């Protein structure tokens, strides 16, 4: 009983919080300000609890398992959700359905935690659906906006399509091997045509969720139509969870098919980096710009995953932390400007530095990190990814990735140039930040600097990844 409580600690705490919020909603006693403060405090406690009383083990005949690395991955997701609760406080206070919003966010987070701990494909599929369905509802949370409804429809259709592909792949795997258990499958995989076909279907489902080219077409429209808090959740938390489970599935379950998935990852990584960069170059809307740049970032994550080593796992987990704080800082600035002025075009950011120096510096720092400029954490994150990928000796692949980093510099610096250099007779007026928003932005900015300089963070992840 005690093992059950400790091993499923993260999932149980989130479930309790969901029921608490449901009770508060039904009692209807708290106003938005008080409710938001309560949610922020309880999410901070959840984040802290994630670092204590962790234990390795499995439950339900191996369907659920956890390790120190998995506990860290869940804590990274918890940290992201806590930051999201702070960054978009202005929008939360205006919405009429704050309790429902966080119930849906936490339901998706619960699904992601179970997904990371999955030990067989049945648990995997159910967890993935639990993580996906609430996000579709969240995408439509701006009920009065048509674009939000359209984004939700695209999200539902693409999710249903990828779920169908995933189920077909799982069916083929079971038909070819007689098992859906992660521990048993490696010994049963012999590279037969039907097993390869099953793997391709499963890989395609992952590609949809990670927005890997050519399965990325839903991403920009959904990101643009969803409320910016939901876009941030999709861009950071959802991507991180799928990346974690993708790497563990490839390394542990499909290890006998490495000669196939290495080629697939290499080809799709190159396509994802190049097309993500090319589309990002021509974007004017800041949300679509960050959407396409996030697609290019997934291409770099695939470089690290291709290594099939402990360094690959540690570089991906480390980069996820860096990407989370950098992207949330950029989205936080965009949300603060959009909620008070309605401006979302990059050209409208011209001269922002004159009226909003703090927001300008935080946005610049976030974009420098996403571009991989030293000494920001993003530089070290991409360095570790490329180093892990280079271990395979495929230097042409690494050279293409490095060249794409140079291309990405152009469009990230284009935004910085608009903010600091280009003149504007009527720059965006002074933005008044709520204390929680300012605190979260400064926290992200400090993280962008410190995560890169504190080498023990990567060393700790590396130890857990062995």
XYZ file of C-alpha atoms in Angstrom:
466
model
C 0.000 0.000 0.000
C 2.831 2.415 0.937
C 4.670 1.569 -2.290
C 1.513 2.270 -4.238
C 1.182 5.713 -2.652
C 4.855 6.614 -3.189
C 5.215 5.279 -6.731
C 2.033 7.028 -7.895
C 2.625 10.097 -5.735
C 2.661 12.571 -8.605
C -0.543 11.253 -10.185
C -2.364 11.069 -6.819
C -1.471 14.660 -5.888
C -2.702 15.957 -9.247
C -5.930 13.971 -8.873
C -6.511 15.457 -5.410
C -5.938 18.985 -6.776
C -8.441 18.335 -9.583
C -11.099 17.243 -7.059
C -10.295 20.260 -4.871
C -10.866 22.604 -7.808
C -14.047 20.759 -8.694
C -15.314 21.226 -5.124
C -14.441 24.940 -5.226
C -16.235 25.309 -8.545
C -19.385 23.661 -7.194
C -19.355 25.750 -3.998
C -18.808 28.908 -6.117
C -17.382 30.826 -3.132
C -14.051 32.131 -4.432
C -13.584 35.077 -6.765
C -11.016 34.830 -9.577
C -8.250 36.729 -7.717
C -8.419 34.525 -4.616
C -8.888 31.356 -6.655
C -5.866 32.121 -8.859
C -3.676 32.743 -5.806
C -4.869 29.441 -4.300
C -4.089 27.598 -7.556
C -0.607 29.150 -7.806
C 0.211 28.153 -4.216
C -1.047 24.605 -4.619
C 0.860 24.169 -7.911
C 4.039 25.408 -6.201
C 3.517 22.825 -3.428
C 2.971 20.157 -6.092
C 6.247 21.196 -7.760
C 8.179 20.991 -4.476
C 6.611 17.631 -3.572
C 7.862 16.203 -6.871
C 11.473 16.346 -5.653
C 10.914 14.353 -2.449
C 10.069 10.758 -1.471
C 10.678 9.329 -4.932
C 11.298 5.628 -5.403
C 11.968 3.285 -8.337
C 9.471 0.502 -8.976
C 6.539 -0.801 -10.964
C 2.844 -1.559 -10.386
C -0.010 -3.458 -12.026
C 2.175 -6.202 -13.492
C 4.520 -3.700 -15.118
C 1.842 -1.456 -16.675
C 3.086 1.458 -14.572
C 6.717 2.058 -13.681
C 8.786 4.920 -12.347
C 12.465 5.778 -11.862
C 14.431 8.775 -10.612
C 14.709 10.045 -14.207
C 10.947 9.713 -14.743
C 10.322 11.569 -11.457
C 12.579 14.379 -12.728
C 10.705 14.493 -16.040
C 7.397 14.825 -14.175
C 8.878 17.631 -12.055
C 9.925 19.465 -15.249
C 6.301 19.298 -16.438
C 5.090 20.478 -12.997
C 7.497 23.438 -13.166
C 6.154 24.369 -16.598
C 2.532 24.298 -15.401
C 3.429 26.408 -12.354
C 5.118 29.015 -14.575
C 2.088 29.049 -16.884
C -0.158 29.716 -13.866
C 1.949 32.831 -13.102
C 2.697 34.152 -16.591
C -0.834 34.616 -17.882
C -2.478 35.953 -14.708
C -3.956 38.895 -16.623
C -5.918 36.593 -18.909
C -6.975 34.250 -16.081
C -8.558 37.095 -14.131
C -10.760 37.985 -17.080
C -12.016 34.496 -17.816
C -15.302 33.304 -16.310
C -14.194 29.676 -16.099
C -10.896 29.712 -14.215
C -11.600 26.492 -12.277
C -12.536 24.614 -15.445
C -9.404 25.893 -17.203
C -7.056 24.490 -14.564
C -9.097 21.287 -14.184
C -8.505 20.682 -17.906
C -4.806 21.659 -17.697
C -4.273 19.307 -14.748
C -6.240 16.500 -16.418
C -3.900 16.764 -19.411
C -0.910 16.837 -17.050
C -2.211 13.714 -15.284
C -2.424 11.968 -18.660
C 1.141 13.022 -19.483
C 2.483 11.720 -16.153
C 0.785 8.359 -16.745
C 2.097 8.383 -20.328
C 5.701 8.796 -19.173
C 5.236 5.922 -16.691
C 3.512 3.589 -19.166
C 4.799 0.012 -19.276
C 2.638 -1.322 -22.101
C 0.778 0.004 -25.117
C -2.698 -0.226 -23.538
C -1.667 2.073 -20.709
C 0.197 4.187 -23.253
C -2.850 4.706 -25.484
C -5.269 5.470 -22.630
C -2.824 7.948 -21.099
C -2.253 9.644 -24.445
C -5.998 10.138 -24.914
C -6.315 11.516 -21.371
C -3.531 13.968 -22.213
C -5.013 14.975 -25.582
C -8.784 15.372 -25.115
C -8.572 18.139 -22.452
C -6.168 20.071 -24.723
C -8.756 20.069 -27.514
C -11.269 21.592 -25.074
C -8.672 24.130 -23.890
C -7.959 25.198 -27.469
C -11.595 26.326 -27.745
C -11.480 28.232 -24.449
C -11.907 31.667 -26.059
C -15.560 30.853 -26.627
C -16.403 34.185 -28.255
C -13.681 33.863 -30.941
C -14.365 31.943 -34.146
C -10.644 31.348 -34.731
C -10.465 29.510 -31.394
C -13.285 27.155 -32.425
C -11.582 26.501 -35.760
C -8.321 25.725 -33.962
C -10.140 23.272 -31.664
C -11.730 21.540 -34.648
C -8.325 21.152 -36.326
C -6.872 19.870 -33.056
C -9.648 17.269 -32.677
C -9.366 16.076 -36.287
C -5.565 15.780 -36.226
C -5.690 14.043 -32.818
C -8.353 11.592 -34.007
C -6.328 10.832 -37.130
C -3.090 10.259 -35.204
C -4.936 8.137 -32.609
C -6.313 5.953 -35.406
C -2.817 5.503 -36.834
C -1.456 4.706 -33.372
C -4.177 2.112 -32.693
C -3.534 0.461 -36.055
C 0.190 0.279 -35.245
C -0.511 -1.211 -31.813
C -2.858 -3.792 -33.390
C -0.177 -4.824 -35.872
C 2.438 -5.068 -33.116
C 0.138 -7.324 -31.080
C -0.711 -9.417 -34.146
C 2.962 -9.863 -35.052
C 4.389 -10.504 -31.586
C 1.477 -11.500 -29.311
C 2.454 -8.862 -26.737
C 2.050 -5.167 -26.002
C 4.297 -5.241 -22.942
C 7.315 -2.925 -23.204
C 9.659 -5.324 -21.397
C 8.711 -8.349 -23.491
C 8.638 -6.680 -26.923
C 12.398 -6.210 -27.620
C 12.969 -9.991 -27.506
C 10.035 -10.563 -29.901
C 11.051 -8.028 -32.573
C 12.892 -9.647 -35.501
C 12.480 -6.978 -38.197
C 9.782 -8.805 -40.189
C 7.866 -6.674 -42.738
C 4.703 -6.544 -40.606
C 6.698 -5.436 -37.561
C 8.389 -2.709 -39.597
C 4.984 -1.575 -40.881
C 3.654 -1.480 -37.306
C 6.649 0.554 -36.201
C 6.159 3.038 -39.060
C 2.540 3.589 -37.956
C 3.585 4.115 -34.347
C 6.378 6.451 -35.411
C 3.910 8.454 -37.512
C 1.621 8.930 -34.497
C 4.560 10.300 -32.514
C 5.471 12.547 -35.465
C 1.959 14.078 -35.370
C 2.214 14.832 -31.671
C 5.714 16.309 -31.962
C 4.875 18.331 -35.118
C 7.633 16.628 -37.098
C 7.591 17.548 -40.815
C 5.493 16.555 -42.819
C 3.006 15.978 -39.967
C 3.229 19.568 -38.693
C 0.486 21.262 -40.729
C -1.964 21.532 -37.826
C 0.515 23.300 -35.545
C 0.571 26.950 -36.647
C -3.231 27.261 -37.059
C -3.907 25.674 -33.664
C -1.233 27.775 -31.935
C -2.617 30.980 -33.472
C -6.263 30.231 -32.665
C -5.828 28.970 -29.095
C -5.562 31.322 -26.091
C -1.880 32.129 -25.565
C -1.771 30.256 -22.234
C -2.941 27.119 -24.053
C -0.480 27.732 -26.904
C 2.318 27.843 -24.329
C 1.098 24.593 -22.751
C 0.948 22.913 -26.162
C 4.316 24.257 -27.271
C 6.227 23.417 -24.114
C 4.556 20.917 -21.759
C 2.895 18.720 -24.366
C 6.009 18.606 -26.571
C 8.240 17.803 -23.587
C 6.038 14.907 -22.440
C 5.912 13.379 -25.927
C 9.691 13.822 -26.374
C 10.327 12.015 -23.063
C 8.148 9.036 -23.934
C 9.344 8.981 -27.567
C 12.977 8.601 -26.562
C 12.257 5.895 -23.961
C 10.063 3.964 -26.443
C 12.747 4.044 -29.157
C 15.636 3.181 -26.840
C 13.910 0.434 -24.850
C 11.053 -1.047 -26.852
C 12.265 -0.645 -30.451
C 16.005 -1.031 -29.859
C 16.198 -4.070 -32.231
C 14.911 -1.801 -35.047
C 17.523 0.911 -34.472
C 18.939 0.527 -38.001
C 15.505 1.583 -39.327
C 14.550 4.353 -36.930
C 17.975 6.019 -37.101
C 17.533 6.629 -40.831
C 13.949 7.837 -40.317
C 14.960 10.234 -37.542
C 17.925 11.573 -39.493
C 15.828 12.306 -42.612
C 12.890 13.796 -40.708
C 15.185 15.843 -38.476
C 16.780 17.511 -41.514
C 13.367 18.146 -43.115
C 11.930 19.493 -39.836
C 14.823 21.881 -39.214
C 14.868 23.224 -42.784
C 11.095 23.632 -43.282
C 10.541 24.937 -39.730
C 13.198 27.593 -40.353
C 11.917 28.513 -43.813
C 8.351 29.007 -42.561
C 9.531 30.922 -39.468
C 11.435 33.341 -41.719
C 8.247 34.702 -43.303
C 5.973 34.918 -40.245
C 4.656 38.267 -39.039
C 2.347 37.083 -36.236
C 4.415 36.442 -33.094
C 2.402 33.306 -32.152
C 2.813 31.755 -35.605
C 6.485 32.775 -35.529
C 7.023 30.931 -32.246
C 4.991 27.972 -33.584
C 7.233 27.473 -36.604
C 10.392 28.123 -34.618
C 9.227 25.418 -32.183
C 8.920 23.023 -35.143
C 12.553 23.769 -36.037
C 13.520 23.171 -32.380
C 11.942 19.693 -32.572
C 14.343 18.989 -35.455
C 17.274 19.729 -33.124
C 15.777 17.464 -30.437
C 15.733 14.648 -33.009
C 19.484 15.135 -33.512
C 20.027 14.267 -29.831
C 17.548 11.369 -29.943
C 19.370 9.848 -32.948
C 22.405 9.019 -30.801
C 20.762 6.105 -28.923
C 22.902 6.661 -25.825
C 22.799 7.988 -22.274
C 24.156 11.258 -23.657
C 21.158 11.372 -25.991
C 18.705 11.064 -23.080
C 20.508 13.603 -20.883
C 20.891 16.119 -23.739
C 17.167 15.882 -24.589
C 16.062 16.263 -20.940
C 18.471 19.184 -20.433
C 17.390 20.886 -23.659
C 13.750 20.457 -22.631
C 14.381 22.459 -19.445
C 16.154 25.187 -21.421
C 13.511 25.242 -24.144
C 10.717 25.429 -21.544
C 12.023 28.514 -19.719
C 13.096 30.249 -22.958
C 9.848 29.645 -24.815
C 7.677 30.519 -21.804
C 9.589 33.795 -21.392
C 8.935 34.668 -25.062
C 5.257 33.676 -24.810
C 4.955 35.578 -21.503
C 6.142 38.818 -23.115
C 3.891 38.272 -26.150
C 0.902 37.598 -23.851
C 1.536 40.709 -21.735
C 1.607 42.885 -24.880
C -1.325 41.152 -26.558
C -3.635 41.244 -23.519
C -3.204 45.023 -23.023
C -2.813 46.260 -26.616
C -4.091 43.430 -28.823
C -0.895 43.716 -30.907
C 0.607 40.424 -32.117
C 2.542 41.451 -35.258
C 6.337 41.577 -35.126
C 6.368 44.933 -36.969
C 4.300 46.399 -34.134
C 7.146 45.562 -31.709
C 9.335 48.269 -33.306
C 10.640 50.658 -30.665
C 9.388 48.481 -27.797
C 12.659 49.083 -25.934
C 11.887 52.787 -25.500
C 8.686 52.204 -23.557
C 9.193 48.715 -22.084
C 12.908 48.024 -21.398
C 12.288 45.095 -19.002
C 10.031 43.238 -21.452
C 12.464 43.996 -24.286
C 15.477 42.554 -22.466
C 13.588 39.441 -21.358
C 12.311 38.859 -24.914
C 15.837 39.352 -26.314
C 17.307 36.960 -23.747
C 14.658 34.336 -24.575
C 15.256 34.651 -28.315
C 19.063 34.532 -27.868
C 18.591 31.294 -25.909
C 16.275 29.795 -28.542
C 18.834 30.754 -31.216
C 21.653 29.135 -29.216
C 23.782 32.238 -28.652
C 26.417 31.911 -25.854
C 26.464 32.195 -22.911
C 22.714 31.556 -22.629
C 21.449 28.119 -21.608
C 20.185 27.555 -25.158
C 23.780 27.498 -26.416
C 24.698 24.690 -24.035
C 21.450 22.849 -24.779
C 22.106 22.756 -28.529
C 25.798 21.998 -27.976
C 24.888 18.892 -25.957
C 22.324 17.793 -28.570
C 24.839 18.127 -31.422
C 27.583 16.438 -29.391
C 25.298 13.492 -28.624
C 24.283 13.225 -32.283
C 27.925 13.429 -33.432
C 28.751 10.266 -31.469
C 27.320 8.279 -34.401
C 30.047 9.708 -36.642
C 27.570 11.104 -39.196
C 29.209 14.520 -39.503
C 27.214 15.570 -42.586
C 24.049 15.305 -40.471
C 25.630 17.412 -37.716
C 26.880 19.967 -40.264
C 23.341 20.384 -41.644
C 22.056 20.907 -38.079
C 24.775 23.510 -37.405
C 23.938 25.358 -40.642
C 20.276 25.431 -39.621
C 21.290 27.009 -36.317
C 22.877 29.828 -38.328
C 19.695 30.281 -40.397
C 17.592 30.435 -37.231
C 19.847 33.222 -35.947
C 18.522 35.480 -38.706
C 14.852 35.295 -37.809
C 15.373 35.439 -34.041
C 17.612 38.501 -34.454
C 15.022 40.044 -36.794
C 12.640 40.342 -33.820
C 15.409 41.710 -31.584
C 16.247 44.293 -34.256
C 12.615 45.434 -34.374
C 12.519 45.809 -30.610
C 15.832 47.632 -30.090
C 16.931 49.283 -33.356
C 14.048 50.023 -35.712
C 12.296 53.333 -35.148
C 8.603 53.745 -34.515
C 6.828 57.071 -34.001
C 4.126 55.347 -31.972
C 5.725 52.430 -30.121
C 3.664 50.130 -27.903
C 2.657 52.024 -24.793
C 3.985 51.196 -21.325
C 2.743 47.744 -20.253
C 1.722 47.400 -16.615
C 2.709 43.935 -15.409
C 0.956 42.113 -12.590
C 3.379 41.102 -9.784
C 3.049 37.377 -10.544
C 3.739 37.978 -14.252
C 6.809 40.094 -13.493
C 8.053 37.463 -11.007
C 7.613 34.639 -13.535
C 9.352 36.567 -16.330
C 12.327 37.393 -14.083
C 12.403 33.736 -12.951
C 12.562 32.600 -16.598
C 15.272 35.166 -17.422
C 17.354 34.044 -14.432
C 16.873 30.421 -15.497
C 18.066 31.185 -19.048
C 21.339 32.462 -17.588
C 21.842 30.159 -14.603
C 20.870 26.788 -16.126
C 23.681 27.265 -18.642
C 26.273 28.288 -16.063
C 25.476 25.696 -13.365
C 27.151 22.616 -14.820
C 25.941 20.335 -12.025
C 22.412 20.415 -13.516
C 23.580 18.592 -16.658
C 25.845 16.304 -14.589
C 22.870 15.328 -12.388
C 20.679 14.552 -15.427
C 23.550 12.552 -16.921
C 23.819 10.393 -13.781
C 20.078 9.668 -13.864
C 20.257 8.807 -17.580
C 22.837 6.011 -17.196
